[in-house]
Coordinates of C-alpha atoms in Angstrom, one line a residue:
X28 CA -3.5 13.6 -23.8
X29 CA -3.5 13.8 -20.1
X30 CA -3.4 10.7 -17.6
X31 CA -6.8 11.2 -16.7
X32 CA -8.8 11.3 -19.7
X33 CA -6.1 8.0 -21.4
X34 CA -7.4 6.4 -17.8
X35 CA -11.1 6.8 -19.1
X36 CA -11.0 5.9 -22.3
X37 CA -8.5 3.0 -21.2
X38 CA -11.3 1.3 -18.9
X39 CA -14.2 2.1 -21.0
X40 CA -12.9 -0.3 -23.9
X41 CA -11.9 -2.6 -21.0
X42 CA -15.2 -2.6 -19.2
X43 CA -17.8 -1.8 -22.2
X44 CA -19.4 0.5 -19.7
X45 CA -19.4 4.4 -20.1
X46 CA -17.1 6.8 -18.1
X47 CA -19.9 9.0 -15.3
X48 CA -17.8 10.1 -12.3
X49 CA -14.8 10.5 -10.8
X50 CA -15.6 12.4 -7.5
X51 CA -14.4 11.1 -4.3
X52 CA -17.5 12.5 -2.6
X53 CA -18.1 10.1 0.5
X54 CA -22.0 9.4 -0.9
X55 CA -20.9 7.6 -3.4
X56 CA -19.0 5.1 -1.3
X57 CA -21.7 2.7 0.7
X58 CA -24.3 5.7 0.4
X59 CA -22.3 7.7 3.2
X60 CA -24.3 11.4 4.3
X61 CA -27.4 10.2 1.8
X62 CA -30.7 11.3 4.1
X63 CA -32.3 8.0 4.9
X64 CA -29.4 5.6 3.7
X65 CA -28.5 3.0 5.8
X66 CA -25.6 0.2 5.3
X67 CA -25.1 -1.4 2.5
X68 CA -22.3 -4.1 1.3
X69 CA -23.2 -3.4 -3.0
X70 CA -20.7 -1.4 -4.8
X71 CA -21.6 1.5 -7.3
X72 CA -21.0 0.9 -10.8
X73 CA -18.2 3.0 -11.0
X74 CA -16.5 1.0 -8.2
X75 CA -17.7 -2.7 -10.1
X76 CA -15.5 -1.1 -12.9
X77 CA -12.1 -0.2 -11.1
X78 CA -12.2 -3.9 -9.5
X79 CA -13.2 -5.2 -13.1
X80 CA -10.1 -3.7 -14.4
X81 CA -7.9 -3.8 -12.1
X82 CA -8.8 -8.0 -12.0
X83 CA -8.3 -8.0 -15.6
X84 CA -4.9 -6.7 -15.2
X85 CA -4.0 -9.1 -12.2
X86 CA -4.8 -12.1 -13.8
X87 CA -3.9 -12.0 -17.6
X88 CA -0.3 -9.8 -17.3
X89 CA 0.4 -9.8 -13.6
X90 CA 0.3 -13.8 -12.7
X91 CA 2.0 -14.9 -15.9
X92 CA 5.1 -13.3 -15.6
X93 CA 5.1 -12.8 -11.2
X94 CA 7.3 -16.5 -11.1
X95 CA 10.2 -14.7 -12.9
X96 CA 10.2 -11.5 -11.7
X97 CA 10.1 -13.0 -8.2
X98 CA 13.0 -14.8 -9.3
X99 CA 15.1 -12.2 -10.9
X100 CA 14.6 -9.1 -8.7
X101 CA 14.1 -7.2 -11.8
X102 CA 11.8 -3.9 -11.2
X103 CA 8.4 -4.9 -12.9
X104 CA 8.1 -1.2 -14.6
X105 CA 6.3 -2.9 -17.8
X106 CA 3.9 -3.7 -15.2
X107 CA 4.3 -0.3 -13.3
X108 CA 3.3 1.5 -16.9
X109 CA 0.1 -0.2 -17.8
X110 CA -0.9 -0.2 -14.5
X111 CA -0.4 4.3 -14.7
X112 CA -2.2 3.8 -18.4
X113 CA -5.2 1.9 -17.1
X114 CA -5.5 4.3 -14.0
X115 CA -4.7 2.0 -11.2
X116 CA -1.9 3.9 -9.9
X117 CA -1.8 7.3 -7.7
X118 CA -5.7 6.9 -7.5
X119 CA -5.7 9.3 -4.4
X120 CA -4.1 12.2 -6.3
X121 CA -7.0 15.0 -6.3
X122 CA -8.6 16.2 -9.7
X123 CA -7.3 19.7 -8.8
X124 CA -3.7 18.2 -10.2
X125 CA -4.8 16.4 -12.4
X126 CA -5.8 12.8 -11.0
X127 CA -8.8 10.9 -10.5
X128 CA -9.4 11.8 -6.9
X129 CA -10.7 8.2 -5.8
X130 CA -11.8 8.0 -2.2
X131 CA -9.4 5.1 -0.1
X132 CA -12.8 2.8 -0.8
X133 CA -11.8 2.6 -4.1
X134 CA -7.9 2.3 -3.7
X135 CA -8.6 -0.8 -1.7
X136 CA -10.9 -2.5 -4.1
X137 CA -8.0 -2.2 -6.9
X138 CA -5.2 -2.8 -4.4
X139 CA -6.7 -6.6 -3.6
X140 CA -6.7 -7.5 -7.0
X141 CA -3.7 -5.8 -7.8
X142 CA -2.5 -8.2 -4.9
X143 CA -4.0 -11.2 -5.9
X144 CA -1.8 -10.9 -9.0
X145 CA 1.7 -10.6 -7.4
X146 CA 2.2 -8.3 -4.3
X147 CA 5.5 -7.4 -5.3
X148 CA 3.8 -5.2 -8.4
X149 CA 1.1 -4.2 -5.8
X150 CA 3.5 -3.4 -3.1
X151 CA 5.8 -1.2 -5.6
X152 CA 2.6 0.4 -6.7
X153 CA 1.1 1.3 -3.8
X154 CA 4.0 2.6 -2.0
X155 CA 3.3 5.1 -4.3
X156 CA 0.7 6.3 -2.6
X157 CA 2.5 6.4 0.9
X158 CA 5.1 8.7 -0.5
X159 CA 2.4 11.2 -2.1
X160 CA 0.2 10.8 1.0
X161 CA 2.0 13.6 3.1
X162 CA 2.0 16.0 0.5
X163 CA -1.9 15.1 0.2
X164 CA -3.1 15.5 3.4
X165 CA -0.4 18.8 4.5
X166 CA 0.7 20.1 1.3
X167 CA 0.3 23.8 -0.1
X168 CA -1.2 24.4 -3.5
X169 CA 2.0 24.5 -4.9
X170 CA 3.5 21.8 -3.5
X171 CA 0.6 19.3 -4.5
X172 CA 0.9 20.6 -8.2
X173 CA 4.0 20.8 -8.7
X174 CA 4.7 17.3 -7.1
X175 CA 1.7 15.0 -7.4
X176 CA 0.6 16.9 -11.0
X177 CA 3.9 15.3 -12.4
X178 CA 2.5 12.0 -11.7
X179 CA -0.6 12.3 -13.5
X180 CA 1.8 13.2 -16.8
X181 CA 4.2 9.7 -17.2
X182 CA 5.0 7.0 -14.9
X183 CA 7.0 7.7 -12.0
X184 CA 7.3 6.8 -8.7
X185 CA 8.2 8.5 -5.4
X186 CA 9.0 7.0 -2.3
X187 CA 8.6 7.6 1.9
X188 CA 11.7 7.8 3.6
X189 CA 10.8 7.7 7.1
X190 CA 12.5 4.0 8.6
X191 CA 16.0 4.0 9.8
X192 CA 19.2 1.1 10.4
X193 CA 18.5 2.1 14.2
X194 CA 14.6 3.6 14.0
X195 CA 12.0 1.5 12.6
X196 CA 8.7 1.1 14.7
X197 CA 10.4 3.8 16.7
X198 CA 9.7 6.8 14.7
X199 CA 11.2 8.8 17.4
X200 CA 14.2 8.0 17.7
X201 CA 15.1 8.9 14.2
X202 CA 18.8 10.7 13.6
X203 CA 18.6 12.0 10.4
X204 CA 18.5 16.2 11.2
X205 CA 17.9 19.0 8.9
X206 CA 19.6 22.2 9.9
X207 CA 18.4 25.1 8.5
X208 CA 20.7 27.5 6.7
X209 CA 19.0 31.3 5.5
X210 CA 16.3 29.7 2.7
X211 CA 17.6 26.3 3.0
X212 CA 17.9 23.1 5.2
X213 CA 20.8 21.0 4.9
X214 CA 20.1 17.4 5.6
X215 CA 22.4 14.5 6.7
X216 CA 21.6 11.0 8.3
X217 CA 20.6 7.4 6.7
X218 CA 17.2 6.0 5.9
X219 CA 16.5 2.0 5.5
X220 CA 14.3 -0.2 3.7
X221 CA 13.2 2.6 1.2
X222 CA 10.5 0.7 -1.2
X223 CA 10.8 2.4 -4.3
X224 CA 14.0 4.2 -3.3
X225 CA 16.4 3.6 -6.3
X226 CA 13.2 4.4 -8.6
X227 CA 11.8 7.7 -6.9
X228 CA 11.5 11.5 -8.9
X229 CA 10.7 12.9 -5.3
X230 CA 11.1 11.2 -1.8
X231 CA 8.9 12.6 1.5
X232 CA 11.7 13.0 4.1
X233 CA 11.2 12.8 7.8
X234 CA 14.0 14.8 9.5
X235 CA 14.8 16.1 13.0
X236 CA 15.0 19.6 13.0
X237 CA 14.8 21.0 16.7
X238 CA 18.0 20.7 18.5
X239 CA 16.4 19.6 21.9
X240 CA 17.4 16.5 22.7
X241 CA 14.4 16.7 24.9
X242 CA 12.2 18.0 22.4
X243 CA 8.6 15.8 22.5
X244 CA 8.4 13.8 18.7
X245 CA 5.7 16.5 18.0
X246 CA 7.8 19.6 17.8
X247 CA 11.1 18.0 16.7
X248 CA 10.4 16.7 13.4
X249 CA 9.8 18.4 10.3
X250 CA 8.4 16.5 7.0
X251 CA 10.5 17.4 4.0
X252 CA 9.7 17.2 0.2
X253 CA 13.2 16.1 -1.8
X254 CA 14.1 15.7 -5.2
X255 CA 15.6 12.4 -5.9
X256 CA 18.4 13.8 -8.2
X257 CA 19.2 16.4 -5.2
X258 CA 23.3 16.4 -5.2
X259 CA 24.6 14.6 -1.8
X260 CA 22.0 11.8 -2.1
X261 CA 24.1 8.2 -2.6
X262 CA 21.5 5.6 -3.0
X263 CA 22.4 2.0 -2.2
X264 CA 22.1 -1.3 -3.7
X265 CA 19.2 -3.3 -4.3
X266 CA 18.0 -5.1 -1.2
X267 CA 16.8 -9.2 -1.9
X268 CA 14.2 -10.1 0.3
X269 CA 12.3 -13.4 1.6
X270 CA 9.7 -12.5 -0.5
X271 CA 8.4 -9.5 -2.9
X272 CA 11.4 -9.2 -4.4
X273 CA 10.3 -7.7 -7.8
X274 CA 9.9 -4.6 -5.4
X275 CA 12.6 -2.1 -4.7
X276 CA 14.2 -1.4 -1.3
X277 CA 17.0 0.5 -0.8
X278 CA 19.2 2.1 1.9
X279 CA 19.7 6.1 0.8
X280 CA 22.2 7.9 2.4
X281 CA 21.6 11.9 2.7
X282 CA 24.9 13.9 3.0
X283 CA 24.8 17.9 3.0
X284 CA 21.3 17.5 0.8
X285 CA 20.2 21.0 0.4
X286 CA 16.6 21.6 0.5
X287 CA 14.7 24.7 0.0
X288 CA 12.4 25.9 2.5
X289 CA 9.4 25.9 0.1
X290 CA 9.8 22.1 0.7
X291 CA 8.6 21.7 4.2
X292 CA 5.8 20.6 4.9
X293 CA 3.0 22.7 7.0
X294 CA 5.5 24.2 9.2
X295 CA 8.6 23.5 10.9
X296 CA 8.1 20.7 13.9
X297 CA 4.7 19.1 11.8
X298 CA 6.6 16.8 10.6
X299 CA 5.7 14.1 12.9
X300 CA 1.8 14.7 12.9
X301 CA 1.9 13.9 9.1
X302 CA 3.8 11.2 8.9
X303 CA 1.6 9.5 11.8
X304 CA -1.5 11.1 9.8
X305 CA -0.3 9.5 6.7
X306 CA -0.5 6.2 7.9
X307 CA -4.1 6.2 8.7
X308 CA -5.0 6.6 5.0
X309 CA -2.6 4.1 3.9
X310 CA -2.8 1.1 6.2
X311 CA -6.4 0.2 4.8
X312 CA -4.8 -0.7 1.2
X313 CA -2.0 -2.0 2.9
X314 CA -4.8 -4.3 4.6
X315 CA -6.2 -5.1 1.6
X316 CA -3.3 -6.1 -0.2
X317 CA -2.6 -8.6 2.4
X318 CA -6.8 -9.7 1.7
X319 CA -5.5 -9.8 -1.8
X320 CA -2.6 -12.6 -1.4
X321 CA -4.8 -14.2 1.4
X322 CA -7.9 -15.0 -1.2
X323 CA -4.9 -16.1 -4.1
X324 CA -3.6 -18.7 -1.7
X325 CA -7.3 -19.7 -0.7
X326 CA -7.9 -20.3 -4.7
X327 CA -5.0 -21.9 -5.2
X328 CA -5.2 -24.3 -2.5
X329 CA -8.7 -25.2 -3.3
X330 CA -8.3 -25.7 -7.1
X331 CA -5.5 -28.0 -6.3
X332 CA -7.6 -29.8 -3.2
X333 CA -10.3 -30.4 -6.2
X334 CA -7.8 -31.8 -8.1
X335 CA -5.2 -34.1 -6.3
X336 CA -6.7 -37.2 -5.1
X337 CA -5.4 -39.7 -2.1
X338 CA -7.5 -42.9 -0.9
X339 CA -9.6 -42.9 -4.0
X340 CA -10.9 -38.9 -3.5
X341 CA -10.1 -36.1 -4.4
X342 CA -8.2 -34.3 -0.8
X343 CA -11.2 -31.8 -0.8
X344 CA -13.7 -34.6 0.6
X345 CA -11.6 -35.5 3.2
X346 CA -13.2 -33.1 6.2
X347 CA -9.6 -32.4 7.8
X348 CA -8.6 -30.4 4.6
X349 CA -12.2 -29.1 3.7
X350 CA -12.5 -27.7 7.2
X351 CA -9.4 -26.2 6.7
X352 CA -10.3 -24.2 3.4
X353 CA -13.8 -23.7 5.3
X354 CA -11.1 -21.9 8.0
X355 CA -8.8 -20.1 5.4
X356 CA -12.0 -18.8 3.5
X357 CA -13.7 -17.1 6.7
X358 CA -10.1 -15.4 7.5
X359 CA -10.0 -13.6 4.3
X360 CA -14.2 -12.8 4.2
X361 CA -13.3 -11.1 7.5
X362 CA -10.2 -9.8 6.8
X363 CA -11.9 -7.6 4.0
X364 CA -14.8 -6.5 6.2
X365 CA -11.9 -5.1 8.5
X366 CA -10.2 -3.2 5.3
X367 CA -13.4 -1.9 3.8
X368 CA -14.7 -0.4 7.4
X369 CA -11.4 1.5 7.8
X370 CA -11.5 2.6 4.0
X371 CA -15.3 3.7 4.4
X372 CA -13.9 5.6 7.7
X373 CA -11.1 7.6 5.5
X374 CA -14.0 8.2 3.0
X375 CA -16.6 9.5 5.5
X376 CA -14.2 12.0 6.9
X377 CA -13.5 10.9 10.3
X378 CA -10.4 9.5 12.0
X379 CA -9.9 6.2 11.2
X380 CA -6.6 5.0 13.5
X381 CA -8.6 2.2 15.3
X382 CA -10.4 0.6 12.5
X383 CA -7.0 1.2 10.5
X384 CA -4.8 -0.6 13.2
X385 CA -7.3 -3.5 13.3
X386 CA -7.4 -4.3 9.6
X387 CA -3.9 -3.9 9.1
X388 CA -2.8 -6.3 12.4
X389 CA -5.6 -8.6 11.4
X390 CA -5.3 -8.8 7.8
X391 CA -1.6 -9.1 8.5
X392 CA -2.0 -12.2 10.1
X393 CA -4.5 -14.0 8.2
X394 CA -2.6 -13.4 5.1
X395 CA 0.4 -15.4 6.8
X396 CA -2.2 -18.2 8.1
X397 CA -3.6 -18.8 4.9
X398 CA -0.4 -19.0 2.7
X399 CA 0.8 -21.5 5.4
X400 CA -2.3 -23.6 5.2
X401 CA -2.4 -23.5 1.3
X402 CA 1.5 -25.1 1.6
X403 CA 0.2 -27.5 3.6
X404 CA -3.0 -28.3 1.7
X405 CA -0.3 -28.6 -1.4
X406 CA 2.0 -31.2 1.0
X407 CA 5.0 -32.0 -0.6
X408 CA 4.8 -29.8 -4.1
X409 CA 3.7 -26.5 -1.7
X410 CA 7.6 -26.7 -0.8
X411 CA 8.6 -26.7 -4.1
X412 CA 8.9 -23.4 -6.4
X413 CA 7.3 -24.7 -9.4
X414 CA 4.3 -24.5 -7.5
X415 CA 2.9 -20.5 -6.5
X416 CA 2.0 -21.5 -3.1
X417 CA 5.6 -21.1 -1.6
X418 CA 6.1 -17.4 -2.9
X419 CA 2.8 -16.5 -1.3
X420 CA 4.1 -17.7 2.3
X421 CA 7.9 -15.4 1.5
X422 CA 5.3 -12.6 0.2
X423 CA 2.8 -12.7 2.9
X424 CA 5.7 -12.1 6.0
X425 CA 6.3 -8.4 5.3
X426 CA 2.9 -8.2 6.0
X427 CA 3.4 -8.4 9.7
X428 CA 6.4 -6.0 9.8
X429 CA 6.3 -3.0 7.2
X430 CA 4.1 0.4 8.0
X431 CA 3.7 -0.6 11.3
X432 CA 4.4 -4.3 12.7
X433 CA 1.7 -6.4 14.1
X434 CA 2.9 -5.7 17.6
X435 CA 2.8 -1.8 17.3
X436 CA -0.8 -2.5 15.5
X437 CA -2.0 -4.1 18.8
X438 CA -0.5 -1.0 21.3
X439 CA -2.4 1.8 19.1
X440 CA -5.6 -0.5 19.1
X441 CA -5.3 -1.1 23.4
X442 CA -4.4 2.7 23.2
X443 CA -7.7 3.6 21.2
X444 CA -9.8 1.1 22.8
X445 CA -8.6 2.1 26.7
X446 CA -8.9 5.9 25.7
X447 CA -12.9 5.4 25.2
X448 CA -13.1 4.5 28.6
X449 CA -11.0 7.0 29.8
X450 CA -12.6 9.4 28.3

C-alpha cells in the first residue's frame, strides 16, 4: 500500500469525514485566482481535517511522552512513524512522486499543532522538509523520484547541510568545496548543527565549487544531492541543546565524498540561488511552529492562572496577570496572521521573502515573550521541571537563531522594504 492512499484512509477514520482532494492548486487555499473571491480567514474542509489530525496527534501521543524525551535526548522515531502513517510528514512532496502535494498553507496548519505538542518532534519533522525543499523547487525528474519518491515508501528522514563551525548566517563564507573529477565531484570540508544529521538516507549539500576566491556567492556554490551511507562521511556525536533536545543535531565531517554529477543540482554555480530560494518556502512553517509553542505556553499559563489562587482569588482576577495573558494572547493571534500571509504568498505563486522574513523574526520573538511570561505567570513552580512551562522557554530560543537569526530576518526585511522605494 503506498504512503498516500495509508495517509487517506488513516485520517478518514480519524476525522469521520471522506477523503476529496489532495491538489495543492492555490484556489483552494483562502480562494486564491477564484473570479470574484475576495479574502477570507475560513479554512476548506480539507484543511479543517489536516489541523484536526494533526491536533489529535499533538495532544494524546505527543504531550504525554515530550517530558522524557526532552529529558533523555532519545530520537522520538515512534513519534516520527505515526506522524509519516497519518500523513503529517513530507506534506510538500508533489503527487508526481508519490506524495500528497499540500500547498505551504497546509504545512503550516499541521506544523503549529505539531508544535503545540513538543517542538522537538515538530522540529525533527519538519526539517524534513528543508532538506527535500531544494530538490523540490530545482530538481530534475529524476532526481525528485528517485529521492523524494523514497519518502513517500517508509519513514525516513533527510537532512540540509548548509551551516558551518565558521559559516552560519554567513552563507558565503562557507569552506566546504567540491572539486570535480571526470563524472564525479569529490567533496571535503565540515558542516555544523545538522538537525537530523545522524538520521538522514540523503543530505542536500551546499559546496563551493569555483576556485575564485573572488567569485560572487552566486556563481561559486553548487547544491549537491548525497547519500548518507556515501563512504568518507564520519558523522559526529549527538549534540545536547538548551532546549529541543529530542531532536537530532550533529556535526558531519565530508572527507574525499565522491558524488556523481547526476547529483547537482540545476547546474554548476546554482547552488547558492536554491539554497536562499529554499528558505522562502520553509520559514513560514518554521514561523508557525514558533506560533505553535507560543499558544501551548499561553494555555498553559492561563489554565494554571484559573487555577492557583493568592489573596483569596484565583491569580487570573488580579488585572497585572490578566493583562498579561490579554498581552501574550494578541502576540500569538498576530504571530499566525504573519505565518499564514507568507504561506498564502508560497501558495499563490509569488515571491514571498518579505512576508517570510517578517513572520519568521516576528514569530521568533513572540514565541520567546510568551514562554517567559507563562514562567512568570507560574512564579516559583515555572522554574521548576515538573512543570511544562520551563521546557517551552529552552524550546522557544532556537527560534531566534536557526534558518536565519532574528537579526539577519530584520536586514532582508529593511532590504525588501528600502528596495520598493528604490525601485
Amino acid at each position: 500500500m503506498s504512503a498516500l492512499r495509508a495517509a487517506r484512509q488513516m485520517l478518514q477514520t480519524i476525522t469521520g469525514h471522506g477523503w476529496r482532494s489532495h491538489s495543492s492548486k492555490p484556489a483552494q487555499n483562502l480562494h486564491i485566482g477564484k473570479p470574484g473571491a475576495g479574502f477570507s480567514f475560513e479554512l476548506t474542509d480539507e484543511q479543517k481535517e489536516f489541523q484536526a489530525t494533526a491536533r489529535k496527534f499533538a495532544v494524546e501521543e505527543i504531550i504525554p511522552v515530550a517530558a522524557q524525551y526532552d529529558k533523555t535526548g532519545e530520537y522520538p522515531l515512534p513519534l516520527i512513524k505515526r506522524a509519516w502513517e497519518l500523513g503529517l510528514m513530507n506534506s510538500h512532496i508533489p503527487e508526481s512522486c508519490g506524495g500528497l502535494g499540500l500547498g505551504s498553507f497546509e504545512a503550516c496548519l499541521i506544523t503549529e499543532e505539531l508544535a503545540y505538542g513538543c517542538t522537538g518532534v515538530q522540529t525533527a519533522i519538519e526539517a524534513n522538509s528543508l532538506g527535500q525543499m531544494p530538490v523540490i523547487i530545482a530538481g530534475n525528474e529524476h532526481q525528485q523520484k528517485k529521492y523524494l519518491g523514497r519518502m513517500t515508501e517508509e519513514p525516513m528522514m533527510c537532512a540540509y547541510c548548509v551551516t558551518e563551525p565558521g559559516a552560519g548566517s554567513d552563507v558565503a563564507g562557507i569552506k566546504t568545496k567540491a572539486e570535480k573529477k571526470g563524472d564525479e565531484y569529490v567533496i571535503n570540508g565540515q558542516k555544523m548543527w545538522i538537525t537530523n544529521g545522524g538520521k538522514a538516507n540523503w543530505y542536500f549539500l551546499l559546496a563551493r565549487t569555483s576556485p575564485d576566491p573572488k567569485a560572487p556567492a552566486s556563481k561559486a556554490f553548487t547544491g549537491f544531492i548525497v547519500e548518507a551511507d556515501s563512504p568518507g562521511i564520519q558523522i559526529g556525536r549527538k549534540e545536547m541543546n538548551m532546549g529541543q533536545r529530542c531532536s537530532d543535531t550533529r556535526g558531519i565531517v565530508f572527507e574525499d565524498v565522491r558524488v556523481p554529477k547526476e547529483n547537482v543540482l540545476i547546474a554548476e554555480g546554482a547552488g547558492f540561488k536554491i539554497a536562499m530560494g529554499a528558505f522562502d518556502k520553509t520559514r513560514p512553517p518554521v514561523a508557525a511552529g514558533a506560533v505553535g509553542l507560543a499558544k501551548r505556553a499561553l494555555d498553559e499559563a492561563t489554565r494554571y492562572a484559573l487555577e492557583r489562587k493568592t489573596f483569596g482569588k484565583p491569580i487570573v482576577e488580579h488585572q497585572a496577570v490578566s493583562f498579561l495573558l490579554a498581552e501574550m494572547a494578541m502576540k500569538v493571534e498576530l504571530a499566525r496572521l504573519a505565518y499564514q500571509r507568507a504561506a498564502w504568498e508560497v501558495d499563490a505563486g509569488r515571491r514571498n521573502t518579505y512576508y517570510a522574513s517578517i513572520a519568521k523574526a516576528f514569530a521568533g520573538d513572540i514565541a520567546n515573550q510568551v514562554a517567559t511570561d507563562a514562567v512568570q505567570i507560574f512564579g516559583g513552580n515555572g522554574f521548576n521541571t515538573e512543570y511544562p512551562v520551563e521546557k517551552l522557554m529552552r524550546d522557544a530560543k532556537i527560534y531566534q537563531i536557526y534558518e536565519g537569526t532574528a537579526q539577519i530576518q530584520r536586514m532582508i526585511i529593511a532590504r525588501e522594504h528600502v528596495g520598493k522605494f528604490k525601485a
